[in-house]
mmCIF file of C-alpha atoms in Angstrom:
data_model
loop_
_atom_site.group_PDB
_atom_site.id
_atom_site.type_symbol
_atom_site.label_atom_id
_atom_site.label_comp_id
_atom_site.label_asym_id
_atom_site.label_seq_id
_atom_site.Cartn_x
_atom_site.Cartn_y
_atom_site.Cartn_z
ATOM 1 C CA VAL I 3 32.350 -16.414 -77.206
ATOM 2 C CA CYS I 4 32.404 -13.544 -79.679
ATOM 3 C CA PHE I 5 35.493 -14.181 -81.824
ATOM 4 C CA SER I 6 35.165 -11.248 -84.222
ATOM 5 C CA VAL I 7 33.946 -7.650 -84.178
ATOM 6 C CA ALA I 8 30.803 -7.175 -82.114
ATOM 7 C CA ASP I 9 29.791 -3.520 -82.520
ATOM 8 C CA GLU I 10 26.660 -4.452 -84.428
ATOM 9 C CA GLU I 11 26.374 -8.198 -83.855
ATOM 10 C CA PHE I 12 26.341 -8.070 -80.058
ATOM 11 C CA VAL I 13 23.261 -5.835 -80.131
ATOM 12 C CA ASP I 14 21.439 -8.420 -82.217
ATOM 13 C CA PHE I 15 22.700 -11.221 -79.933
ATOM 14 C CA VAL I 16 21.265 -9.540 -76.840
ATOM 15 C CA ASP I 17 18.056 -8.758 -78.701
ATOM 16 C CA ARG I 18 17.605 -12.451 -79.553
ATOM 17 C CA ILE I 19 18.055 -13.399 -75.903
ATOM 18 C CA SER I 20 15.523 -10.783 -74.771
ATOM 19 C CA ARG I 21 12.994 -12.079 -77.321
ATOM 20 C CA GLU I 22 13.758 -15.687 -76.363
ATOM 21 C CA ALA I 23 14.674 -16.269 -79.997
ATOM 22 C CA ASP I 24 17.340 -18.714 -81.195
ATOM 23 C CA TRP I 25 20.753 -17.171 -80.431
ATOM 24 C CA SER I 26 22.792 -20.323 -81.095
ATOM 25 C CA THR I 27 23.179 -19.521 -84.807
ATOM 26 C CA LYS I 28 24.369 -15.951 -84.311
ATOM 27 C CA GLN I 29 27.236 -15.068 -86.673
ATOM 28 C CA ASN I 30 30.585 -14.042 -85.128
ATOM 29 C CA PHE I 31 29.758 -16.138 -82.025
ATOM 30 C CA ASP I 32 30.769 -19.627 -80.987
ATOM 31 C CA VAL I 33 28.359 -21.096 -78.442
ATOM 32 C CA ARG I 34 27.923 -24.230 -76.392
ATOM 33 C CA VAL I 35 24.532 -25.940 -76.743
ATOM 34 C CA ASP I 36 23.754 -29.126 -74.796
ATOM 35 C CA GLY I 37 27.463 -29.706 -74.242
ATOM 36 C CA ALA I 38 28.377 -29.342 -77.905
ATOM 37 C CA VAL I 39 30.277 -26.384 -79.383
ATOM 38 C CA VAL I 40 28.528 -24.663 -82.285
ATOM 39 C CA MET I 41 30.912 -22.659 -84.496
ATOM 40 C CA ASN I 42 29.056 -20.085 -86.532
ATOM 41 C CA ARG I 43 30.271 -18.308 -89.636
ATOM 42 C CA THR I 44 32.301 -15.102 -89.664
ATOM 43 C CA LEU I 45 30.799 -11.940 -91.120
ATOM 44 C CA PRO I 46 32.984 -9.467 -92.997
ATOM 45 C CA PRO I 47 33.646 -6.262 -91.028
ATOM 46 C CA PHE I 48 31.107 -3.504 -91.414
ATOM 47 C CA LYS I 49 32.428 -0.671 -93.538
ATOM 48 C CA SER I 50 31.322 2.647 -92.065
ATOM 49 C CA LEU I 51 32.636 3.611 -88.633
ATOM 50 C CA ASP I 52 30.586 6.794 -88.857
ATOM 51 C CA THR I 53 27.382 4.780 -88.328
ATOM 52 C CA LEU I 54 28.389 3.708 -84.810
ATOM 53 C CA PRO I 55 26.848 5.490 -81.821
ATOM 54 C CA TYR I 56 29.023 7.628 -79.561
ATOM 55 C CA TYR I 57 30.886 5.917 -76.722
ATOM 56 C CA ASP I 58 28.571 5.452 -73.762
ATOM 57 C CA TYR I 59 29.580 7.525 -70.738
ATOM 58 C CA GLU I 60 26.131 7.818 -69.155
ATOM 59 C CA LEU I 61 27.454 7.268 -65.635
ATOM 60 C CA PRO I 62 24.175 6.555 -63.783
ATOM 61 C CA ASP I 63 23.872 3.276 -65.727
ATOM 62 C CA HIS I 64 27.494 2.186 -65.240
ATOM 63 C CA TRP I 65 29.214 0.085 -62.576
ATOM 64 C CA LEU I 66 32.808 -0.708 -61.686
ATOM 65 C CA LEU I 67 33.833 -4.220 -60.668
ATOM 66 C CA ASP I 68 36.504 -3.705 -57.990
ATOM 67 C CA ARG I 69 36.155 -6.868 -55.860
ATOM 68 C CA GLU I 70 32.534 -5.784 -55.618
ATOM 69 C CA LEU I 71 30.175 -3.806 -57.823
ATOM 70 C CA VAL I 72 30.566 -0.075 -57.219
ATOM 71 C CA PRO I 73 28.321 2.551 -58.832
ATOM 72 C CA MET I 74 30.379 4.565 -61.294
ATOM 73 C CA SER I 75 30.809 8.217 -60.459
ATOM 74 C CA ARG I 76 32.535 11.149 -62.091
ATOM 75 C CA GLU I 77 35.222 11.109 -59.378
ATOM 76 C CA ILE I 78 35.969 7.386 -59.826
ATOM 77 C CA LEU I 79 36.074 7.711 -63.616
ATOM 78 C CA LYS I 80 38.463 10.663 -63.429
ATOM 79 C CA GLU I 81 40.772 8.691 -61.151
ATOM 80 C CA ARG I 82 40.679 5.583 -63.368
ATOM 81 C CA LEU I 83 41.357 7.589 -66.523
ATOM 82 C CA ALA I 84 44.524 9.152 -65.073
ATOM 83 C CA THR I 85 46.690 6.687 -66.943
ATOM 84 C CA TRP I 86 49.455 6.255 -69.503
ATOM 85 C CA PRO I 87 51.235 8.130 -70.953
ATOM 86 C CA LEU I 88 51.244 11.236 -68.702
ATOM 87 C CA ARG I 89 49.141 10.049 -65.723
ATOM 88 C CA LEU I 90 46.622 12.773 -66.490
ATOM 89 C CA PRO I 91 42.864 12.189 -66.932
ATOM 90 C CA THR I 92 43.050 10.770 -70.440
ATOM 91 C CA PHE I 93 40.327 10.164 -73.007
ATOM 92 C CA TYR I 94 41.178 7.264 -75.326
ATOM 93 C CA TYR I 95 39.630 7.301 -78.777
ATOM 94 C CA MET I 96 40.096 5.432 -82.066
ATOM 95 C CA THR I 97 39.496 7.166 -85.393
ATOM 96 C CA SER I 98 40.225 4.029 -87.426
ATOM 97 C CA ARG I 99 40.193 0.230 -87.347
ATOM 98 C CA GLY I 100 42.992 -1.918 -88.699
ATOM 99 C CA CYS I 101 46.726 -1.725 -89.248
ATOM 100 C CA PRO I 102 49.057 -1.839 -92.278
ATOM 101 C CA HIS I 103 51.132 -4.533 -90.527
ATOM 102 C CA ASN I 104 50.333 -8.188 -89.866
ATOM 103 C CA CYS I 105 52.556 -8.837 -86.841
ATOM 104 C CA ALA I 106 52.337 -12.286 -85.245
ATOM 105 C CA TYR I 107 51.867 -10.919 -81.682
ATOM 106 C CA CYS I 108 48.958 -8.578 -82.463
ATOM 107 C CA ASN I 109 45.205 -9.059 -82.613
ATOM 108 C CA ASN I 110 45.232 -7.631 -86.136
ATOM 109 C CA CYS I 111 46.822 -10.823 -87.472
ATOM 110 C CA ARG I 112 43.806 -12.721 -86.113
ATOM 111 C CA TYR I 113 41.433 -10.418 -87.986
ATOM 112 C CA GLN I 114 43.361 -10.906 -91.210
ATOM 113 C CA ALA I 115 43.176 -14.659 -90.665
ATOM 114 C CA LEU I 116 39.393 -14.354 -90.320
ATOM 115 C CA TRP I 117 38.716 -11.913 -93.128
ATOM 116 C CA GLY I 118 41.733 -12.007 -95.388
ATOM 117 C CA PRO I 119 43.438 -8.755 -96.426
ATOM 118 C CA THR I 120 41.039 -6.005 -95.373
ATOM 119 C CA PRO I 121 41.282 -2.275 -96.051
ATOM 120 C CA ILE I 122 41.841 -0.100 -92.995
ATOM 121 C CA ARG I 123 38.560 1.597 -92.091
ATOM 122 C CA LEU I 124 38.829 5.312 -91.409
ATOM 123 C CA GLN I 125 36.301 7.361 -89.508
ATOM 124 C CA GLY I 126 35.421 10.695 -91.053
ATOM 125 C CA ILE I 127 37.291 13.712 -89.691
ATOM 126 C CA GLU I 128 34.111 15.622 -88.783
ATOM 127 C CA ARG I 129 32.646 12.605 -87.010
ATOM 128 C CA SER I 130 35.842 12.063 -84.982
ATOM 129 C CA ILE I 131 36.126 15.707 -83.940
ATOM 130 C CA ALA I 132 32.411 15.948 -83.114
ATOM 131 C CA GLU I 133 32.522 12.948 -80.783
ATOM 132 C CA LEU I 134 35.726 14.100 -79.103
ATOM 133 C CA GLU I 135 34.220 17.541 -78.612
ATOM 134 C CA HIS I 136 31.077 16.017 -77.096
ATOM 135 C CA HIS I 137 32.879 13.820 -74.562
ATOM 136 C CA VAL I 138 35.501 16.379 -73.542
ATOM 137 C CA HIS I 139 32.759 18.918 -72.855
ATOM 138 C CA LYS I 140 30.464 16.422 -71.118
ATOM 139 C CA LEU I 141 33.090 14.889 -68.823
ATOM 140 C CA GLY I 142 34.680 18.215 -67.988
ATOM 141 C CA PHE I 143 37.911 16.819 -66.504
ATOM 142 C CA VAL I 144 39.818 15.469 -69.533
ATOM 143 C CA GLU I 145 43.353 16.874 -69.746
ATOM 144 C CA PHE I 146 44.839 14.677 -72.469
ATOM 145 C CA VAL I 147 43.485 12.852 -75.536
ATOM 146 C CA ALA I 148 45.135 9.594 -76.629
ATOM 147 C CA LEU I 149 44.281 8.683 -80.215
ATOM 148 C CA ALA I 150 44.625 4.914 -80.006
ATOM 149 C CA ASP I 151 44.662 4.116 -83.724
ATOM 150 C CA ASP I 152 47.155 1.373 -84.560
ATOM 151 C CA ASP I 153 48.761 3.745 -87.059
ATOM 152 C CA PHE I 154 47.419 7.288 -87.183
ATOM 153 C CA PHE I 155 49.878 8.214 -89.936
ATOM 154 C CA PHE I 156 48.203 5.752 -92.303
ATOM 155 C CA ARG I 157 45.859 8.619 -93.147
ATOM 156 C CA PRO I 158 46.792 10.752 -96.160
ATOM 157 C CA ARG I 159 48.389 14.147 -95.532
ATOM 158 C CA ASN I 160 45.304 16.163 -96.427
ATOM 159 C CA GLN I 161 43.186 14.325 -93.828
ATOM 160 C CA ILE I 162 45.822 14.800 -91.144
ATOM 161 C CA ALA I 163 46.009 18.504 -91.947
ATOM 162 C CA GLU I 164 42.211 18.763 -91.740
ATOM 163 C CA PHE I 165 42.135 16.901 -88.447
ATOM 164 C CA ALA I 166 44.873 19.132 -86.997
ATOM 165 C CA ALA I 167 43.063 22.327 -87.922
ATOM 166 C CA GLU I 168 39.696 21.209 -86.524
ATOM 167 C CA TYR I 169 41.221 19.671 -83.383
ATOM 168 C CA ARG I 170 43.099 22.858 -82.571
ATOM 169 C CA ARG I 171 39.998 24.978 -83.074
ATOM 170 C CA ARG I 172 37.443 22.791 -81.264
ATOM 171 C CA ILE I 173 39.342 20.623 -78.764
ATOM 172 C CA GLY I 174 42.649 22.317 -77.975
ATOM 173 C CA LEU I 175 43.953 19.732 -75.488
ATOM 174 C CA PRO I 176 47.386 18.056 -75.606
ATOM 175 C CA PHE I 177 47.145 14.723 -77.416
ATOM 176 C CA GLY I 178 49.163 11.742 -78.565
ATOM 177 C CA VAL I 179 49.254 9.404 -81.560
ATOM 178 C CA ALA I 180 50.968 6.176 -82.599
ATOM 179 C CA PHE I 181 52.549 5.472 -85.958
ATOM 180 C CA SER I 182 54.968 3.030 -87.528
ATOM 181 C CA ALA I 183 58.364 3.626 -89.051
ATOM 182 C CA LYS I 184 56.902 2.756 -92.456
ATOM 183 C CA THR I 185 54.236 5.506 -92.381
ATOM 184 C CA TRP I 186 56.385 8.168 -90.665
ATOM 185 C CA ARG I 187 56.563 11.460 -92.565
ATOM 186 C CA ARG I 188 57.702 14.849 -91.269
ATOM 187 C CA GLU I 189 54.944 16.457 -93.339
ATOM 188 C CA LYS I 190 52.354 14.522 -91.313
ATOM 189 C CA LEU I 191 53.896 15.296 -87.932
ATOM 190 C CA GLU I 192 54.311 19.052 -88.187
ATOM 191 C CA PRO I 193 50.636 20.069 -88.596
ATOM 192 C CA LEU I 194 49.802 17.951 -85.546
ATOM 193 C CA LEU I 195 52.495 19.696 -83.473
ATOM 194 C CA ASP I 196 50.749 23.007 -84.087
ATOM 195 C CA ALA I 197 47.474 21.412 -82.943
ATOM 196 C CA GLY I 198 48.853 20.257 -79.571
ATOM 197 C CA LEU I 199 50.581 16.934 -80.247
ATOM 198 C CA THR I 200 52.859 16.180 -77.270
ATOM 199 C CA VAL I 201 53.322 12.374 -77.271
ATOM 200 C CA VAL I 202 54.205 10.044 -80.144
ATOM 201 C CA GLN I 203 54.523 6.284 -79.862
ATOM 202 C CA MET I 204 56.321 3.956 -82.255
ATOM 203 C CA GLY I 205 56.896 0.230 -82.120
ATOM 204 C CA VAL I 206 60.474 -1.020 -82.409
ATOM 205 C CA GLN I 207 59.860 -4.348 -80.615
ATOM 206 C CA SER I 208 63.364 -5.766 -81.098
ATOM 207 C CA GLY I 209 66.871 -4.749 -82.040
ATOM 208 C CA SER I 210 67.305 -8.107 -83.781
ATOM 209 C CA GLN I 211 66.273 -8.278 -87.418
ATOM 210 C CA ARG I 212 66.024 -12.059 -87.096
ATOM 211 C CA VAL I 213 63.407 -11.740 -84.354
ATOM 212 C CA LEU I 214 61.488 -9.096 -86.296
ATOM 213 C CA ASP I 215 61.421 -11.226 -89.456
ATOM 214 C CA GLN I 216 61.156 -14.801 -88.207
ATOM 215 C CA VAL I 217 59.398 -14.480 -84.844
ATOM 216 C CA TYR I 218 57.280 -11.328 -84.969
ATOM 217 C CA GLN I 219 56.804 -11.381 -88.771
ATOM 218 C CA ARG I 220 57.042 -7.611 -88.665
ATOM 219 C CA ASN I 221 58.147 -6.253 -91.998
ATOM 220 C CA VAL I 222 60.184 -3.314 -90.700
ATOM 221 C CA ALA I 223 63.961 -2.998 -90.824
ATOM 222 C CA VAL I 224 65.880 -2.204 -87.641
ATOM 223 C CA THR I 225 67.798 0.396 -89.636
ATOM 224 C CA LYS I 226 64.524 2.079 -90.570
ATOM 225 C CA THR I 227 63.385 2.541 -86.965
ATOM 226 C CA ARG I 228 66.837 3.917 -86.103
ATOM 227 C CA GLU I 229 66.507 6.471 -88.902
ATOM 228 C CA VAL I 230 63.061 7.563 -87.727
ATOM 229 C CA VAL I 231 64.156 7.929 -84.101
ATOM 230 C CA ALA I 232 67.121 10.011 -85.268
ATOM 231 C CA GLU I 233 64.759 12.301 -87.203
ATOM 232 C CA LEU I 234 62.419 12.610 -84.225
ATOM 233 C CA THR I 235 65.188 13.922 -81.982
ATOM 234 C CA ALA I 236 64.835 17.242 -83.809
ATOM 235 C CA TYR I 237 61.374 17.593 -82.229
ATOM 236 C CA THR I 238 62.048 16.425 -78.694
ATOM 237 C CA ARG I 239 61.825 19.915 -77.202
ATOM 238 C CA LYS I 240 58.117 19.614 -77.987
ATOM 239 C CA LEU I 241 57.520 15.869 -77.904
ATOM 240 C CA HIS I 242 57.612 12.900 -75.598
ATOM 241 C CA LEU I 243 58.758 9.903 -77.629
ATOM 242 C CA SER I 244 57.645 6.464 -76.449
ATOM 243 C CA LEU I 245 59.247 3.416 -78.058
ATOM 244 C CA ASP I 246 57.778 -0.070 -77.628
ATOM 245 C CA PHE I 247 59.955 -3.135 -77.073
ATOM 246 C CA ILE I 248 58.983 -6.761 -76.462
ATOM 247 C CA ILE I 249 61.559 -8.575 -74.346
ATOM 248 C CA ASP I 250 62.006 -11.918 -72.596
ATOM 249 C CA VAL I 251 60.601 -13.855 -75.567
ATOM 250 C CA PRO I 252 61.199 -17.635 -75.497
ATOM 251 C CA TRP I 253 62.425 -17.685 -79.113
ATOM 252 C CA GLU I 254 65.143 -15.074 -78.555
ATOM 253 C CA THR I 255 68.776 -16.153 -78.502
ATOM 254 C CA ARG I 256 71.501 -14.639 -76.359
ATOM 255 C CA GLU I 257 72.629 -12.575 -79.349
ATOM 256 C CA ASP I 258 69.069 -11.329 -79.989
ATOM 257 C CA CYS I 259 68.903 -10.023 -76.405
ATOM 258 C CA HIS I 260 72.281 -8.332 -76.853
ATOM 259 C CA ARG I 261 71.083 -6.605 -80.004
ATOM 260 C CA THR I 262 67.936 -5.220 -78.355
ATOM 261 C CA PHE I 263 69.870 -4.090 -75.298
ATOM 262 C CA ARG I 264 72.438 -2.411 -77.541
ATOM 263 C CA TYR I 265 69.697 -0.713 -79.560
ATOM 264 C CA ILE I 266 68.278 0.858 -76.392
ATOM 265 C CA LEU I 267 71.644 2.022 -75.106
ATOM 266 C CA ASP I 268 72.528 3.519 -78.493
ATOM 267 C CA LEU I 269 69.345 5.587 -78.848
ATOM 268 C CA PRO I 270 70.264 9.069 -80.147
ATOM 269 C CA PHE I 271 69.151 11.359 -77.351
ATOM 270 C CA GLY I 272 68.616 15.025 -78.112
ATOM 271 C CA ASP I 273 70.301 18.149 -76.800
ATOM 272 C CA PRO I 274 70.303 19.026 -73.086
ATOM 273 C CA GLY I 275 66.880 20.164 -71.961
ATOM 274 C CA THR I 276 64.968 18.258 -74.608
ATOM 275 C CA ARG I 277 62.084 16.018 -73.642
ATOM 276 C CA LEU I 278 62.399 12.437 -74.773
ATOM 277 C CA PHE I 279 59.851 10.130 -73.185
ATOM 278 C CA GLY I 280 62.214 7.225 -73.710
ATOM 279 C CA THR I 281 65.191 8.874 -72.002
ATOM 280 C CA SER I 282 64.306 7.107 -68.780
ATOM 281 C CA ILE I 283 64.582 3.504 -69.891
ATOM 282 C CA VAL I 284 63.162 1.321 -67.180
ATOM 283 C CA LEU I 285 63.713 -2.392 -67.708
ATOM 284 C CA SER I 286 62.494 -3.385 -64.271
ATOM 285 C CA GLN I 287 60.293 -6.415 -63.733
ATOM 286 C CA LEU I 288 60.423 -7.648 -67.317
ATOM 287 C CA ILE I 289 64.170 -7.659 -67.592
ATOM 288 C CA SER I 290 64.537 -9.311 -64.214
ATOM 289 C CA ASN I 291 63.438 -12.527 -65.939
ATOM 290 C CA VAL I 292 66.292 -12.363 -68.462
ATOM 291 C CA PRO I 293 69.300 -14.490 -67.466
ATOM 292 C CA ALA I 294 71.773 -12.159 -65.778
ATOM 293 C CA ALA I 295 74.728 -13.347 -67.833
ATOM 294 C CA ILE I 296 73.113 -11.977 -70.996
ATOM 295 C CA LEU I 297 73.309 -8.418 -69.652
ATOM 296 C CA LEU I 298 76.712 -8.383 -67.963
ATOM 297 C CA ALA I 299 79.071 -7.828 -70.856
ATOM 298 C CA PRO I 300 77.194 -5.049 -72.716
ATOM 299 C CA LEU I 301 76.314 -3.323 -69.450
ATOM 300 C CA ALA I 302 79.931 -3.274 -68.287
ATOM 301 C CA GLU I 303 81.083 -1.981 -71.661
ATOM 302 C CA ASP I 304 78.526 0.806 -71.992
ATOM 303 C CA LEU I 305 78.829 2.161 -68.472
ATOM 304 C CA ASP I 306 82.625 2.165 -68.633
ATOM 305 C CA VAL I 307 82.690 0.776 -65.121
ATOM 306 C CA GLY I 308 86.380 -0.003 -65.329
ATOM 307 C CA ALA I 309 87.089 3.460 -63.886
ATOM 308 C CA HIS I 310 84.757 2.954 -60.948
ATOM 309 C CA ALA I 311 86.556 2.593 -57.599
ATOM 310 C CA GLY I 312 89.494 0.714 -59.052
ATOM 311 C CA ALA I 313 87.368 -2.043 -60.519
ATOM 312 C CA GLU I 314 88.702 -5.569 -60.415
ATOM 313 C CA GLY I 315 87.113 -6.080 -63.806
ATOM 314 C CA GLY I 316 84.104 -4.628 -65.545
ATOM 315 C CA VAL I 317 81.802 -7.627 -65.500
ATOM 316 C CA GLU I 318 82.608 -8.535 -61.905
ATOM 317 C CA LEU I 319 82.018 -4.952 -60.778
ATOM 318 C CA VAL I 320 78.643 -4.750 -62.477
ATOM 319 C CA GLU I 321 77.605 -8.019 -60.895
ATOM 320 C CA ARG I 322 78.698 -6.793 -57.459
ATOM 321 C CA ASP I 323 77.139 -3.360 -57.718
ATOM 322 C CA LEU I 324 73.862 -4.322 -59.319
ATOM 323 C CA GLY I 325 72.910 -7.351 -57.284
ATOM 324 C CA LEU I 326 71.776 -9.291 -60.334
ATOM 325 C CA GLU I 327 69.665 -11.703 -58.339
ATOM 326 C CA ASP I 328 66.944 -9.017 -58.449
ATOM 327 C CA LEU I 329 68.139 -6.771 -61.243
ATOM 328 C CA ASP I 330 66.292 -3.538 -61.819
ATOM 329 C CA LEU I 331 68.094 -1.447 -64.393
ATOM 330 C CA VAL I 332 67.401 2.174 -65.133
ATOM 331 C CA GLY I 333 69.423 3.875 -67.842
ATOM 332 C CA GLN I 334 68.621 7.519 -67.258
ATOM 333 C CA ARG I 335 69.984 10.142 -69.597
ATOM 334 C CA ARG I 336 69.488 13.901 -69.653
ATOM 335 C CA ARG I 337 66.891 13.771 -66.962
ATOM 336 C CA ARG I 338 64.548 16.760 -66.842
ATOM 337 C CA ARG I 339 64.476 18.821 -63.656
ATOM 338 C CA ASP I 340 60.705 18.517 -63.351
ATOM 339 C CA GLU I 341 60.550 14.727 -63.655
ATOM 340 C CA PRO I 342 59.594 12.731 -60.542
ATOM 341 C CA ASP I 343 62.449 11.092 -58.688
ATOM 342 C CA LEU I 344 62.826 7.593 -60.036
ATOM 343 C CA ALA I 345 64.710 6.435 -56.977
ATOM 344 C CA GLY I 346 61.586 6.886 -54.910
ATOM 345 C CA GLU I 347 59.657 4.508 -57.134
ATOM 346 C CA GLY I 348 61.754 1.425 -56.408
ATOM 347 C CA PRO I 349 65.299 0.122 -56.591
ATOM 348 C CA LEU I 350 67.464 2.405 -58.724
ATOM 349 C CA ARG I 351 70.574 0.412 -59.500
ATOM 350 C CA VAL I 352 72.297 2.423 -62.207
ATOM 351 C CA SER I 353 72.024 6.012 -63.324
ATOM 352 C CA VAL I 354 73.868 7.342 -66.345
ATOM 353 C CA GLU I 355 73.900 11.141 -66.373
ATOM 354 C CA ARG I 356 75.760 13.156 -68.964
ATOM 355 C CA HIS I 357 75.099 16.592 -67.462
ATOM 356 C CA ALA I 358 75.987 17.052 -63.815
ATOM 357 C CA HIS I 359 73.829 20.144 -63.331
ATOM 358 C CA ARG I 360 70.781 17.887 -63.643
ATOM 359 C CA LEU I 361 71.761 15.711 -60.703
ATOM 360 C CA PRO I 362 71.530 17.943 -57.590
ATOM 361 C CA GLY I 363 67.850 17.183 -57.049
ATOM 362 C CA ALA I 364 68.312 13.431 -57.406
ATOM 363 C CA ASP I 365 68.200 11.116 -54.439
ATOM 364 C CA LEU I 366 71.415 9.138 -54.761
ATOM 365 C CA GLY I 367 70.811 6.975 -51.725
ATOM 366 C CA ASP I 368 69.819 3.947 -53.773
ATOM 367 C CA VAL I 369 72.257 4.537 -56.610
ATOM 368 C CA ASP I 370 75.133 2.083 -56.818
ATOM 369 C CA LEU I 371 76.948 3.644 -59.748
ATOM 370 C CA VAL I 372 76.838 7.080 -61.353
ATOM 371 C CA GLU I 373 78.876 8.155 -64.347
ATOM 372 C CA VAL I 374 79.119 11.907 -64.928
ATOM 373 C CA ASP I 375 80.794 13.815 -67.746
ATOM 374 C CA LEU I 376 81.693 17.391 -66.749
ATOM 375 C CA ASP I 377 82.914 19.071 -69.912
ATOM 376 C CA HIS I 378 85.081 16.072 -70.781
ATOM 377 C CA GLN I 379 86.091 15.610 -67.127
ATOM 378 C CA ARG I 380 84.721 12.383 -65.689
ATOM 379 C CA ALA I 381 83.836 11.503 -62.129
ATOM 380 C CA GLU I 382 82.479 8.184 -60.991
ATOM 381 C CA VAL I 383 80.470 8.197 -57.776
ATOM 382 C CA GLY I 384 79.352 5.034 -55.979
ATOM 383 C CA ASP I 385 77.305 4.972 -52.828
ATOM 384 C CA ARG I 386 80.267 3.399 -51.028
ATOM 385 C CA GLU I 387 82.691 6.055 -52.304
ATOM 386 C CA GLN I 388 80.679 9.282 -52.458
ATOM 387 C CA HIS I 389 82.815 11.101 -49.859
ATOM 388 C CA ARG I 390 86.037 10.504 -51.770
ATOM 389 C CA ALA I 391 84.672 11.039 -55.272
ATOM 390 C CA GLY I 392 86.888 13.133 -57.512
ATOM 391 C CA VAL I 393 84.554 15.834 -58.788
ATOM 392 C CA GLU I 394 85.768 18.911 -60.641
ATOM 393 C CA ARG I 395 85.387 21.754 -58.144
ATOM 394 C CA GLY I 396 85.227 24.428 -60.787
ATOM 395 C CA ASP I 397 81.752 23.320 -61.852
ATOM 396 C CA PRO I 398 78.884 24.445 -59.602
ATOM 397 C CA GLY I 399 76.918 21.361 -60.540
ATOM 398 C CA GLY I 400 79.906 19.282 -59.534
ATOM 399 C CA ASP I 401 80.011 20.974 -56.119
ATOM 400 C CA ARG I 402 76.371 20.161 -55.495
ATOM 401 C CA LEU I 403 76.900 16.605 -56.668
ATOM 402 C CA ALA I 404 79.830 16.183 -54.276
ATOM 403 C CA GLN I 405 77.686 17.473 -51.429
#
């Protein structure tokens, strides 16, 4: 088992096997010899990422294990690379190794345990651009580049500006980056927007400061991530914003779950027509494992379900309408016209829509509860009551919704 970095050491390991030399003492590897485990020493990480060869995409020598071995082809690779975040053929690439955080749930904490505090290793800008340029040209089908650095904004401003200028000139494809609330700077974001940045990802992980501090050991304040998200809403006409949360953790209390749920519901969405990747908050299979009682009270409060069909009581109505034995919750706000219909992707239990003109194209057949604000006039439409919903007739969007 290789328990540390293997970029250089694995080559030597394979070379020893091919030469029938002793591989049992290979550093960075634990091995079993004659039934006994041999634990070898850990090498410090190599320093220069620029010395690594390019990623290997020589397809004739590659195979895909899909129940059986299948020869890799350009068509199969294109299909397999059509993945998160935009379901386009995406080329993933890392321009650095390491992270400024030491979170308990991440592989980086293991590396720090092995090596101690280690500087983040940055690949040179020219090397990164040259390799991206090579692969994008060679593959020919890449439509999006995902820079998978743990924190791209760890780089200084001058390097980010240099990267943005060269990327725009030589690559020119839409791309995405991840950063943390601690490294966020407007001055780092704006040059990348001009270069084609369309997706940004930031970890929030929990709305509970106790969980962040004591469980995840993530040294970021909840208030700080709120501030950054609020600043990012100014850019959501250009950006998809993806926020990461970890839920259903055994060490969470009922109150911790409430705080995370509240954080999500209170996210500051932008103006109508803006693009916020997190505006469709899907808490499907993961949240189905959370005890239903934890979600009832905040859900009833935030959806204002008391006005829905003469509710007998908010919590009871939510429980009846949602069918909490198999809860799938979608909080959908300011949905874009060109987004795929979420209802067609599985059970759509709740939709919250603040602008009625965005609803006509939606399939409401699986929607149990809809809350609509029409210029301060509210209409609540349930699938049992759609024909007698009180919708303001003076609004053309309201007419279409009623139909």
